[in-house]
JSON list of N, CA and C in Angstrom, two decimals:
[
{"chain": "A", "resi": 4, "resn": "MET", "atom": "N", "xyz": [-7.53, 0.37, 17.38]},
{"chain": "A", "resi": 4, "resn": "MET", "atom": "CA", "xyz": [-6.82, 0.01, 16.26]},
{"chain": "A", "resi": 4, "resn": "MET", "atom": "C", "xyz": [-5.44, 0.98, 16.57]},
{"chain": "A", "resi": 5, "resn": "THR", "atom": "N", "xyz": [-4.18, 0.37, 16.50]},
{"chain": "A", "resi": 5, "resn": "THR", "atom": "CA", "xyz": [-3.00, 1.30, 16.93]},
{"chain": "A", "resi": 5, "resn": "THR", "atom": "C", "xyz": [-2.58, 1.83, 15.55]},
{"chain": "A", "resi": 6, "resn": "SER", "atom": "N", "xyz": [-1.65, 2.88, 15.70]},
{"chain": "A", "resi": 6, "resn": "SER", "atom": "CA", "xyz": [-1.15, 3.62, 14.58]},
{"chain": "A", "resi": 6, "resn": "SER", "atom": "C", "xyz": [-0.24, 2.49, 13.74]},
{"chain": "A", "resi": 7, "resn": "LEU", "atom": "N", "xyz": [0.23, 1.62, 14.29]},
{"chain": "A", "resi": 7, "resn": "LEU", "atom": "CA", "xyz": [1.17, 0.67, 13.72]},
{"chain": "A", "resi": 7, "resn": "LEU", "atom": "C", "xyz": [0.16, -0.24, 12.70]},
{"chain": "A", "resi": 8, "resn": "THR", "atom": "N", "xyz": [-1.01, -0.83, 13.30]},
{"chain": "A", "resi": 8, "resn": "THR", "atom": "CA", "xyz": [-2.20, -1.51, 12.27]},
{"chain": "A", "resi": 8, "resn": "THR", "atom": "C", "xyz": [-2.56, -0.53, 11.36]},
{"chain": "A", "resi": 9, "resn": "GLN", "atom": "N", "xyz": [-2.81, 0.70, 11.58]},
{"chain": "A", "resi": 9, "resn": "GLN", "atom": "CA", "xyz": [-3.37, 1.62, 10.62]},
{"chain": "A", "resi": 9, "resn": "GLN", "atom": "C", "xyz": [-2.16, 1.71, 9.56]},
{"chain": "A", "resi": 10, "resn": "GLU", "atom": "N", "xyz": [-0.97, 1.80, 9.64]},
{"chain": "A", "resi": 10, "resn": "GLU", "atom": "CA", "xyz": [0.05, 2.01, 8.72]},
{"chain": "A", "resi": 10, "resn": "GLU", "atom": "C", "xyz": [0.05, 0.56, 7.99]},
{"chain": "A", "resi": 11, "resn": "ILE", "atom": "N", "xyz": [0.06, -0.31, 8.72]},
{"chain": "A", "resi": 11, "resn": "ILE", "atom": "CA", "xyz": [0.06, -1.64, 7.76]},
{"chain": "A", "resi": 11, "resn": "ILE", "atom": "C", "xyz": [-1.05, -1.74, 6.82]},
{"chain": "A", "resi": 12, "resn": "LYS", "atom": "N", "xyz": [-2.22, -1.31, 7.34]},
{"chain": "A", "resi": 12, "resn": "LYS", "atom": "CA", "xyz": [-3.35, -1.47, 6.42]},
{"chain": "A", "resi": 12, "resn": "LYS", "atom": "C", "xyz": [-3.39, -0.36, 5.20]},
{"chain": "A", "resi": 13, "resn": "GLN", "atom": "N", "xyz": [-2.78, 0.70, 5.65]},
{"chain": "A", "resi": 13, "resn": "GLN", "atom": "CA", "xyz": [-2.50, 1.76, 4.38]},
{"chain": "A", "resi": 13, "resn": "GLN", "atom": "C", "xyz": [-1.58, 1.25, 3.51]},
{"chain": "A", "resi": 14, "resn": "LEU", "atom": "N", "xyz": [-0.49, 0.58, 3.95]},
{"chain": "A", "resi": 14, "resn": "LEU", "atom": "CA", "xyz": [0.43, -0.02, 3.06]},
{"chain": "A", "resi": 14, "resn": "LEU", "atom": "C", "xyz": [-0.06, -1.13, 2.15]},
{"chain": "A", "resi": 15, "resn": "HIS", "atom": "N", "xyz": [-0.81, -1.89, 2.78]},
{"chain": "A", "resi": 15, "resn": "HIS", "atom": "CA", "xyz": [-1.55, -3.10, 2.19]},
{"chain": "A", "resi": 15, "resn": "HIS", "atom": "C", "xyz": [-2.37, -2.51, 1.01]},
{"chain": "A", "resi": 16, "resn": "ARG", "atom": "N", "xyz": [-3.29, -1.47, 1.18]},
{"chain": "A", "resi": 16, "resn": "ARG", "atom": "CA", "xyz": [-3.94, -0.81, 0.17]},
{"chain": "A", "resi": 16, "resn": "ARG", "atom": "C", "xyz": [-2.98, -0.33, -1.08]},
{"chain": "A", "resi": 17, "resn": "GLN", "atom": "N", "xyz": [-1.84, 0.35, -0.41]},
{"chain": "A", "resi": 17, "resn": "GLN", "atom": "CA", "xyz": [-0.96, 0.87, -1.60]},
{"chain": "A", "resi": 17, "resn": "GLN", "atom": "C", "xyz": [-0.30, -0.24, -2.52]},
{"chain": "A", "resi": 18, "resn": "ILE", "atom": "N", "xyz": [-0.03, -1.51, -1.81]},
{"chain": "A", "resi": 18, "resn": "ILE", "atom": "CA", "xyz": [0.55, -2.41, -2.55]},
{"chain": "A", "resi": 18, "resn": "ILE", "atom": "C", "xyz": [-0.47, -2.96, -3.66]},
{"chain": "A", "resi": 19, "resn": "LEU", "atom": "N", "xyz": [-1.64, -3.16, -3.10]},
{"chain": "A", "resi": 19, "resn": "LEU", "atom": "CA", "xyz": [-2.75, -3.62, -4.08]},
{"chain": "A", "resi": 19, "resn": "LEU", "atom": "C", "xyz": [-3.20, -2.89, -5.16]},
{"chain": "A", "resi": 20, "resn": "ASN", "atom": "N", "xyz": [-2.76, -1.47, -4.94]},
{"chain": "A", "resi": 20, "resn": "ASN", "atom": "CA", "xyz": [-3.13, -0.54, -6.10]},
{"chain": "A", "resi": 20, "resn": "ASN", "atom": "C", "xyz": [-2.01, -0.46, -7.01]},
{"chain": "A", "resi": 21, "resn": "LEU", "atom": "N", "xyz": [-0.94, -1.07, -6.73]},
{"chain": "A", "resi": 21, "resn": "LEU", "atom": "CA", "xyz": [0.40, -0.89, -7.61]},
{"chain": "A", "resi": 21, "resn": "LEU", "atom": "C", "xyz": [0.36, -2.17, -8.77]},
{"chain": "A", "resi": 22, "resn": "ASP", "atom": "N", "xyz": [1.02, -1.71, -9.74]},
{"chain": "A", "resi": 22, "resn": "ASP", "atom": "CA", "xyz": [1.14, -2.73, -10.77]},
{"chain": "A", "resi": 22, "resn": "ASP", "atom": "C", "xyz": [2.02, -3.97, -10.17]},
{"chain": "A", "resi": 23, "resn": "GLU", "atom": "N", "xyz": [1.55, -5.13, -10.51]},
{"chain": "A", "resi": 23, "resn": "GLU", "atom": "CA", "xyz": [2.19, -6.15, -10.16]},
{"chain": "A", "resi": 23, "resn": "GLU", "atom": "C", "xyz": [3.77, -6.33, -10.23]},
{"chain": "A", "resi": 24, "resn": "ALA", "atom": "N", "xyz": [4.24, -5.75, -11.20]},
{"chain": "A", "resi": 24, "resn": "ALA", "atom": "CA", "xyz": [5.76, -5.81, -11.78]},
{"chain": "A", "resi": 24, "resn": "ALA", "atom": "C", "xyz": [6.44, -4.76, -10.67]},
{"chain": "A", "resi": 25, "resn": "GLU", "atom": "N", "xyz": [5.69, -3.91, -10.03]},
{"chain": "A", "resi": 25, "resn": "GLU", "atom": "CA", "xyz": [6.34, -2.87, -9.13]},
{"chain": "A", "resi": 25, "resn": "GLU", "atom": "C", "xyz": [6.14, -3.26, -7.48]},
{"chain": "A", "resi": 26, "resn": "ARG", "atom": "N", "xyz": [5.15, -3.82, -7.18]},
{"chain": "A", "resi": 26, "resn": "ARG", "atom": "CA", "xyz": [4.76, -3.80, -5.78]},
{"chain": "A", "resi": 26, "resn": "ARG", "atom": "C", "xyz": [5.76, -4.59, -4.87]},
{"chain": "A", "resi": 27, "resn": "TYR", "atom": "N", "xyz": [6.55, -5.54, -5.61]},
{"chain": "A", "resi": 27, "resn": "TYR", "atom": "CA", "xyz": [7.36, -6.25, -4.74]},
{"chain": "A", "resi": 27, "resn": "TYR", "atom": "C", "xyz": [8.65, -5.20, -3.98]},
{"chain": "A", "resi": 28, "resn": "ARG", "atom": "N", "xyz": [8.77, -4.10, -4.59]},
{"chain": "A", "resi": 28, "resn": "ARG", "atom": "CA", "xyz": [9.58, -3.03, -3.92]},
{"chain": "A", "resi": 28, "resn": "ARG", "atom": "C", "xyz": [9.16, -2.72, -2.72]},
{"chain": "A", "resi": 29, "resn": "LEU", "atom": "N", "xyz": [7.99, -2.85, -2.35]},
{"chain": "A", "resi": 29, "resn": "LEU", "atom": "CA", "xyz": [7.60, -2.41, -0.99]},
{"chain": "A", "resi": 29, "resn": "LEU", "atom": "C", "xyz": [7.63, -3.50, 0.14]},
{"chain": "A", "resi": 30, "resn": "GLN", "atom": "N", "xyz": [8.05, -4.81, -0.21]},
{"chain": "A", "resi": 30, "resn": "GLN", "atom": "CA", "xyz": [8.30, -6.06, 0.62]},
{"chain": "A", "resi": 30, "resn": "GLN", "atom": "C", "xyz": [9.17, -5.52, 1.97]},
{"chain": "A", "resi": 31, "resn": "PRO", "atom": "N", "xyz": [10.26, -4.97, 1.71]},
{"chain": "A", "resi": 31, "resn": "PRO", "atom": "CA", "xyz": [11.12, -4.57, 2.82]},
{"chain": "A", "resi": 31, "resn": "PRO", "atom": "C", "xyz": [10.26, -3.72, 4.01]},
{"chain": "A", "resi": 32, "resn": "ARG", "atom": "N", "xyz": [9.67, -2.74, 3.41]},
{"chain": "A", "resi": 32, "resn": "ARG", "atom": "CA", "xyz": [8.58, -1.89, 4.25]},
{"chain": "A", "resi": 32, "resn": "ARG", "atom": "C", "xyz": [7.71, -2.86, 5.05]},
{"chain": "A", "resi": 33, "resn": "LEU", "atom": "N", "xyz": [6.94, -3.73, 4.46]},
{"chain": "A", "resi": 33, "resn": "LEU", "atom": "CA", "xyz": [5.94, -4.45, 4.87]},
{"chain": "A", "resi": 33, "resn": "LEU", "atom": "C", "xyz": [6.61, -5.54, 5.97]},
{"chain": "A", "resi": 34, "resn": "ALA", "atom": "N", "xyz": [7.78, -6.03, 5.57]},
{"chain": "A", "resi": 34, "resn": "ALA", "atom": "CA", "xyz": [8.47, -6.89, 6.44]},
{"chain": "A", "resi": 34, "resn": "ALA", "atom": "C", "xyz": [8.79, -6.22, 7.69]},
{"chain": "A", "resi": 35, "resn": "GLY", "atom": "N", "xyz": [9.16, -5.01, 7.62]},
{"chain": "A", "resi": 35, "resn": "GLY", "atom": "CA", "xyz": [9.59, -4.17, 8.78]},
{"chain": "A", "resi": 35, "resn": "GLY", "atom": "C", "xyz": [8.48, -3.93, 9.75]},
{"chain": "A", "resi": 36, "resn": "LEU", "atom": "N", "xyz": [7.38, -3.33, 9.12]},
{"chain": "A", "resi": 36, "resn": "LEU", "atom": "CA", "xyz": [6.17, -3.16, 9.96]},
{"chain": "A", "resi": 36, "resn": "LEU", "atom": "C", "xyz": [5.62, -4.50, 10.53]},
{"chain": "A", "resi": 37, "resn": "LEU", "atom": "N", "xyz": [5.59, -5.56, 9.86]},
{"chain": "A", "resi": 37, "resn": "LEU", "atom": "CA", "xyz": [5.16, -6.80, 10.48]},
{"chain": "A", "resi": 37, "resn": "LEU", "atom": "C", "xyz": [6.11, -7.22, 11.61]},
{"chain": "A", "resi": 38, "resn": "GLY", "atom": "N", "xyz": [7.20, -7.06, 11.33]},
{"chain": "A", "resi": 38, "resn": "GLY", "atom": "CA", "xyz": [8.29, -7.26, 12.57]},
{"chain": "A", "resi": 38, "resn": "GLY", "atom": "C", "xyz": [8.00, -6.44, 13.69]},
{"chain": "A", "resi": 39, "resn": "GLN", "atom": "N", "xyz": [7.59, -5.38, 13.66]},
{"chain": "A", "resi": 39, "resn": "GLN", "atom": "CA", "xyz": [7.27, -4.32, 14.67]},
{"chain": "A", "resi": 39, "resn": "GLN", "atom": "C", "xyz": [6.14, -4.85, 15.32]},
{"chain": "A", "resi": 40, "resn": "LEU", "atom": "N", "xyz": [5.11, -5.23, 14.71]},
{"chain": "A", "resi": 40, "resn": "LEU", "atom": "CA", "xyz": [3.96, -5.60, 15.19]},
{"chain": "A", "resi": 40, "resn": "LEU", "atom": "C", "xyz": [4.26, -7.01, 15.96]},
{"chain": "A", "resi": 41, "resn": "ARG", "atom": "N", "xyz": [4.98, -7.78, 15.47]},
{"chain": "A", "resi": 41, "resn": "ARG", "atom": "CA", "xyz": [5.24, -9.22, 16.18]},
{"chain": "A", "resi": 41, "resn": "ARG", "atom": "C", "xyz": [6.04, -8.69, 17.53]},
{"chain": "A", "resi": 42, "resn": "HIS", "atom": "N", "xyz": [7.05, -7.68, 17.43]},
{"chain": "A", "resi": 42, "resn": "HIS", "atom": "CA", "xyz": [7.75, -7.39, 18.51]},
{"chain": "A", "resi": 42, "resn": "HIS", "atom": "C", "xyz": [6.85, -6.71, 19.64]},
{"chain": "A", "resi": 43, "resn": "ALA", "atom": "N", "xyz": [5.76, -6.08, 19.13]},
{"chain": "A", "resi": 43, "resn": "ALA", "atom": "CA", "xyz": [4.95, -5.47, 20.28]},
{"chain": "A", "resi": 43, "resn": "ALA", "atom": "C", "xyz": [4.00, -6.48, 20.67]},
{"chain": "A", "resi": 44, "resn": "GLY", "atom": "N", "xyz": [4.11, -7.70, 20.52]},
{"chain": "A", "resi": 44, "resn": "GLY", "atom": "CA", "xyz": [3.29, -8.84, 20.97]},
{"chain": "A", "resi": 44, "resn": "GLY", "atom": "C", "xyz": [2.12, -8.83, 20.29]},
{"chain": "A", "resi": 45, "resn": "GLU", "atom": "N", "xyz": [1.60, -8.27, 19.27]},
{"chain": "A", "resi": 45, "resn": "GLU", "atom": "CA", "xyz": [0.49, -8.31, 18.60]},
{"chain": "A", "resi": 45, "resn": "GLU", "atom": "C", "xyz": [0.43, -9.53, 17.52]},
{"chain": "A", "resi": 46, "resn": "PRO", "atom": "N", "xyz": [-0.68, -10.23, 17.23]},
{"chain": "A", "resi": 46, "resn": "PRO", "atom": "CA", "xyz": [-0.54, -11.17, 16.26]},
{"chain": "A", "resi": 46, "resn": "PRO", "atom": "C", "xyz": [-0.61, -10.59, 15.00]},
{"chain": "A", "resi": 47, "resn": "VAL", "atom": "N", "xyz": [0.34, -11.19, 14.03]},
{"chain": "A", "resi": 47, "resn": "VAL", "atom": "CA", "xyz": [0.37, -10.82, 12.56]},
{"chain": "A", "resi": 47, "resn": "VAL", "atom": "C", "xyz": [-0.64, -11.72, 11.78]},
{"chain": "A", "resi": 48, "resn": "PRO", "atom": "N", "xyz": [-1.57, -10.75, 11.11]},
{"chain": "A", "resi": 48, "resn": "PRO", "atom": "CA", "xyz": [-2.63, -11.34, 10.42]},
{"chain": "A", "resi": 48, "resn": "PRO", "atom": "C", "xyz": [-2.13, -12.34, 9.26]},
{"chain": "A", "resi": 49, "resn": "SER", "atom": "N", "xyz": [-2.71, -13.52, 9.08]},
{"chain": "A", "resi": 49, "resn": "SER", "atom": "CA", "xyz": [-2.37, -14.53, 8.21]},
{"chain": "A", "resi": 49, "resn": "SER", "atom": "C", "xyz": [-2.29, -13.93, 6.74]},
{"chain": "A", "resi": 50, "resn": "GLU", "atom": "N", "xyz": [-3.28, -12.96, 6.43]},
{"chain": "A", "resi": 50, "resn": "GLU", "atom": "CA", "xyz": [-3.26, -12.38, 5.14]},
{"chain": "A", "resi": 50, "resn": "GLU", "atom": "C", "xyz": [-2.21, -11.49, 4.92]},
{"chain": "A", "resi": 51, "resn": "MET", "atom": "N", "xyz": [-1.48, -10.79, 5.80]},
{"chain": "A", "resi": 51, "resn": "MET", "atom": "CA", "xyz": [-0.40, -10.20, 5.92]},
{"chain": "A", "resi": 51, "resn": "MET", "atom": "C", "xyz": [0.95, -10.80, 5.70]},
{"chain": "A", "resi": 52, "resn": "ARG", "atom": "N", "xyz": [1.02, -12.15, 6.45]},
{"chain": "A", "resi": 52, "resn": "ARG", "atom": "CA", "xyz": [1.95, -13.03, 6.28]},
{"chain": "A", "resi": 52, "resn": "ARG", "atom": "C", "xyz": [2.04, -13.56, 4.84]},
{"chain": "A", "resi": 53, "resn": "ARG", "atom": "N", "xyz": [0.87, -13.77, 4.31]},
{"chain": "A", "resi": 53, "resn": "ARG", "atom": "CA", "xyz": [1.03, -14.51, 2.93]},
{"chain": "A", "resi": 53, "resn": "ARG", "atom": "C", "xyz": [1.28, -13.44, 1.83]},
{"chain": "A", "resi": 54, "resn": "LEU", "atom": "N", "xyz": [0.74, -12.21, 2.07]},
{"chain": "A", "resi": 54, "resn": "LEU", "atom": "CA", "xyz": [1.27, -11.02, 1.24]},
{"chain": "A", "resi": 54, "resn": "LEU", "atom": "C", "xyz": [2.78, -10.67, 1.25]},
{"chain": "A", "resi": 55, "resn": "ASN", "atom": "N", "xyz": [3.39, -10.86, 2.52]},
{"chain": "A", "resi": 55, "resn": "ASN", "atom": "CA", "xyz": [4.68, -10.66, 2.61]},
{"chain": "A", "resi": 55, "resn": "ASN", "atom": "C", "xyz": [5.59, -11.83, 1.88]},
{"chain": "A", "resi": 56, "resn": "GLU", "atom": "N", "xyz": [5.06, -13.02, 1.97]},
{"chain": "A", "resi": 56, "resn": "GLU", "atom": "CA", "xyz": [5.62, -14.07, 1.33]},
{"chain": "A", "resi": 56, "resn": "GLU", "atom": "C", "xyz": [5.70, -14.07, -0.05]},
{"chain": "A", "resi": 57, "resn": "THR", "atom": "N", "xyz": [4.57, -13.62, -0.61]},
{"chain": "A", "resi": 57, "resn": "THR", "atom": "CA", "xyz": [4.24, -13.52, -2.16]},
{"chain": "A", "resi": 57, "resn": "THR", "atom": "C", "xyz": [5.30, -12.32, -2.81]},
{"chain": "A", "resi": 58, "resn": "LEU", "atom": "N", "xyz": [5.19, -11.23, -1.97]},
{"chain": "A", "resi": 58, "resn": "LEU", "atom": "CA", "xyz": [6.09, -10.11, -2.36]},
{"chain": "A", "resi": 58, "resn": "LEU", "atom": "C", "xyz": [7.63, -10.58, -2.38]},
{"chain": "A", "resi": 59, "resn": "LEU", "atom": "N", "xyz": [7.91, -11.46, -1.47]},
{"chain": "A", "resi": 59, "resn": "LEU", "atom": "CA", "xyz": [9.33, -11.72, -1.28]},
{"chain": "A", "resi": 59, "resn": "LEU", "atom": "C", "xyz": [9.54, -12.76, -2.57]},
{"chain": "A", "resi": 60, "resn": "ASP", "atom": "N", "xyz": [8.66, -13.66, -2.79]},
{"chain": "A", "resi": 60, "resn": "ASP", "atom": "CA", "xyz": [8.86, -14.49, -4.19]},
{"chain": "A", "resi": 60, "resn": "ASP", "atom": "C", "xyz": [8.96, -13.64, -5.26]},
{"chain": "A", "resi": 61, "resn": "GLU", "atom": "N", "xyz": [8.11, -12.55, -5.41]},
{"chain": "A", "resi": 61, "resn": "GLU", "atom": "CA", "xyz": [8.14, -11.59, -6.45]},
{"chain": "A", "resi": 61, "resn": "GLU", "atom": "C", "xyz": [9.57, -10.93, -6.58]},
{"chain": "A", "resi": 62, "resn": "ALA", "atom": "N", "xyz": [9.95, -10.47, -5.36]},
{"chain": "A", "resi": 62, "resn": "ALA", "atom": "CA", "xyz": [11.18, -9.81, -5.59]},
{"chain": "A", "resi": 62, "resn": "ALA", "atom": "C", "xyz": [12.56, -10.70, -5.93]},
{"chain": "A", "resi": 63, "resn": "ILE", "atom": "N", "xyz": [12.51, -11.97, -5.52]},
{"chain": "A", "resi": 63, "resn": "ILE", "atom": "CA", "xyz": [13.50, -12.96, -5.86]},
{"chain": "A", "resi": 63, "resn": "ILE", "atom": "C", "xyz": [13.36, -13.16, -7.56]},
{"chain": "A", "resi": 64, "resn": "GLU", "atom": "N", "xyz": [12.26, -13.34, -8.07]},
{"chain": "A", "resi": 64, "resn": "GLU", "atom": "CA", "xyz": [11.79, -13.61, -9.50]},
{"chain": "A", "resi": 64, "resn": "GLU", "atom": "C", "xyz": [12.30, -12.32, -10.29]},
{"chain": "A", "resi": 65, "resn": "ALA", "atom": "N", "xyz": [12.14, -11.10, -9.54]},
{"chain": "A", "resi": 65, "resn": "ALA", "atom": "CA", "xyz": [12.55, -9.89, -10.46]},
{"chain": "A", "resi": 65, "resn": "ALA", "atom": "C", "xyz": [14.10, -9.79, -10.66]},
{"chain": "A", "resi": 66, "resn": "GLN", "atom": "N", "xyz": [14.86, -10.48, -9.45]},
{"chain": "A", "resi": 66, "resn": "GLN", "atom": "CA", "xyz": [16.36, -10.38, -9.55]},
{"chain": "A", "resi": 66, "resn": "GLN", "atom": "C", "xyz": [16.77, -11.27, -10.78]},
{"chain": "A", "resi": 67, "resn": "PHE", "atom": "N", "xyz": [15.94, -12.39, -10.83]},
{"chain": "A", "resi": 67, "resn": "PHE", "atom": "CA", "xyz": [16.59, -13.26, -11.90]},
{"chain": "A", "resi": 67, "resn": "PHE", "atom": "C", "xyz": [16.13, -12.94, -13.22]},
{"chain": "A", "resi": 68, "resn": "GLU", "atom": "N", "xyz": [14.94, -12.18, -13.38]},
{"chain": "A", "resi": 68, "resn": "GLU", "atom": "CA", "xyz": [14.56, -11.57, -14.64]},
{"chain": "A", "resi": 68, "resn": "GLU", "atom": "C", "xyz": [15.53, -10.72, -15.36]},
{"chain": "A", "resi": 69, "resn": "ASN", "atom": "N", "xyz": [16.29, -9.96, -14.48]},
{"chain": "A", "resi": 69, "resn": "ASN", "atom": "CA", "xyz": [17.19, -8.89, -14.92]},
{"chain": "A", "resi": 69, "resn": "ASN", "atom": "C", "xyz": [18.66, -9.60, -15.12]},
{"chain": "A", "resi": 70, "resn": "MET", "atom": "N", "xyz": [18.85, -10.66, -14.95]},
{"chain": "A", "resi": 70, "resn": "MET", "atom": "CA", "xyz": [20.01, -11.48, -15.14]},
{"chain": "A", "resi": 70, "resn": "MET", "atom": "C", "xyz": [20.48, -11.50, -16.51]},
{"chain": "A", "resi": 71, "resn": "PRO", "atom": "N", "xyz": [21.58, -11.11, -16.96]},
{"chain": "A", "resi": 71, "resn": "PRO", "atom": "CA", "xyz": [22.14, -11.45, -18.35]},
{"chain": "A", "resi": 71, "resn": "PRO", "atom": "C", "xyz": [22.32, -12.98, -18.63]},
{"chain": "A", "resi": 72, "resn": "VAL", "atom": "N", "xyz": [22.02, -13.35, -19.69]},
{"chain": "A", "resi": 72, "resn": "VAL", "atom": "CA", "xyz": [22.19, -14.82, -20.06]},
{"chain": "A", "resi": 72, "resn": "VAL", "atom": "C", "xyz": [23.38, -14.93, -20.91]}
]
């Protein structure tokens, strides 16, 4: 297991332990790590791709929740 893979797994645990209203803030970090993994020629686990997509959706929703009406 590479250090990059270990870092991704550690971030995954951290995301799962956060409150759902806050975890989207770690999406840019996860996306960056997954990009590094892809750039290194390693396969990106589907679970991590789905988590990244979910966090991205949550980040977009959070932007609209804070928009004045």
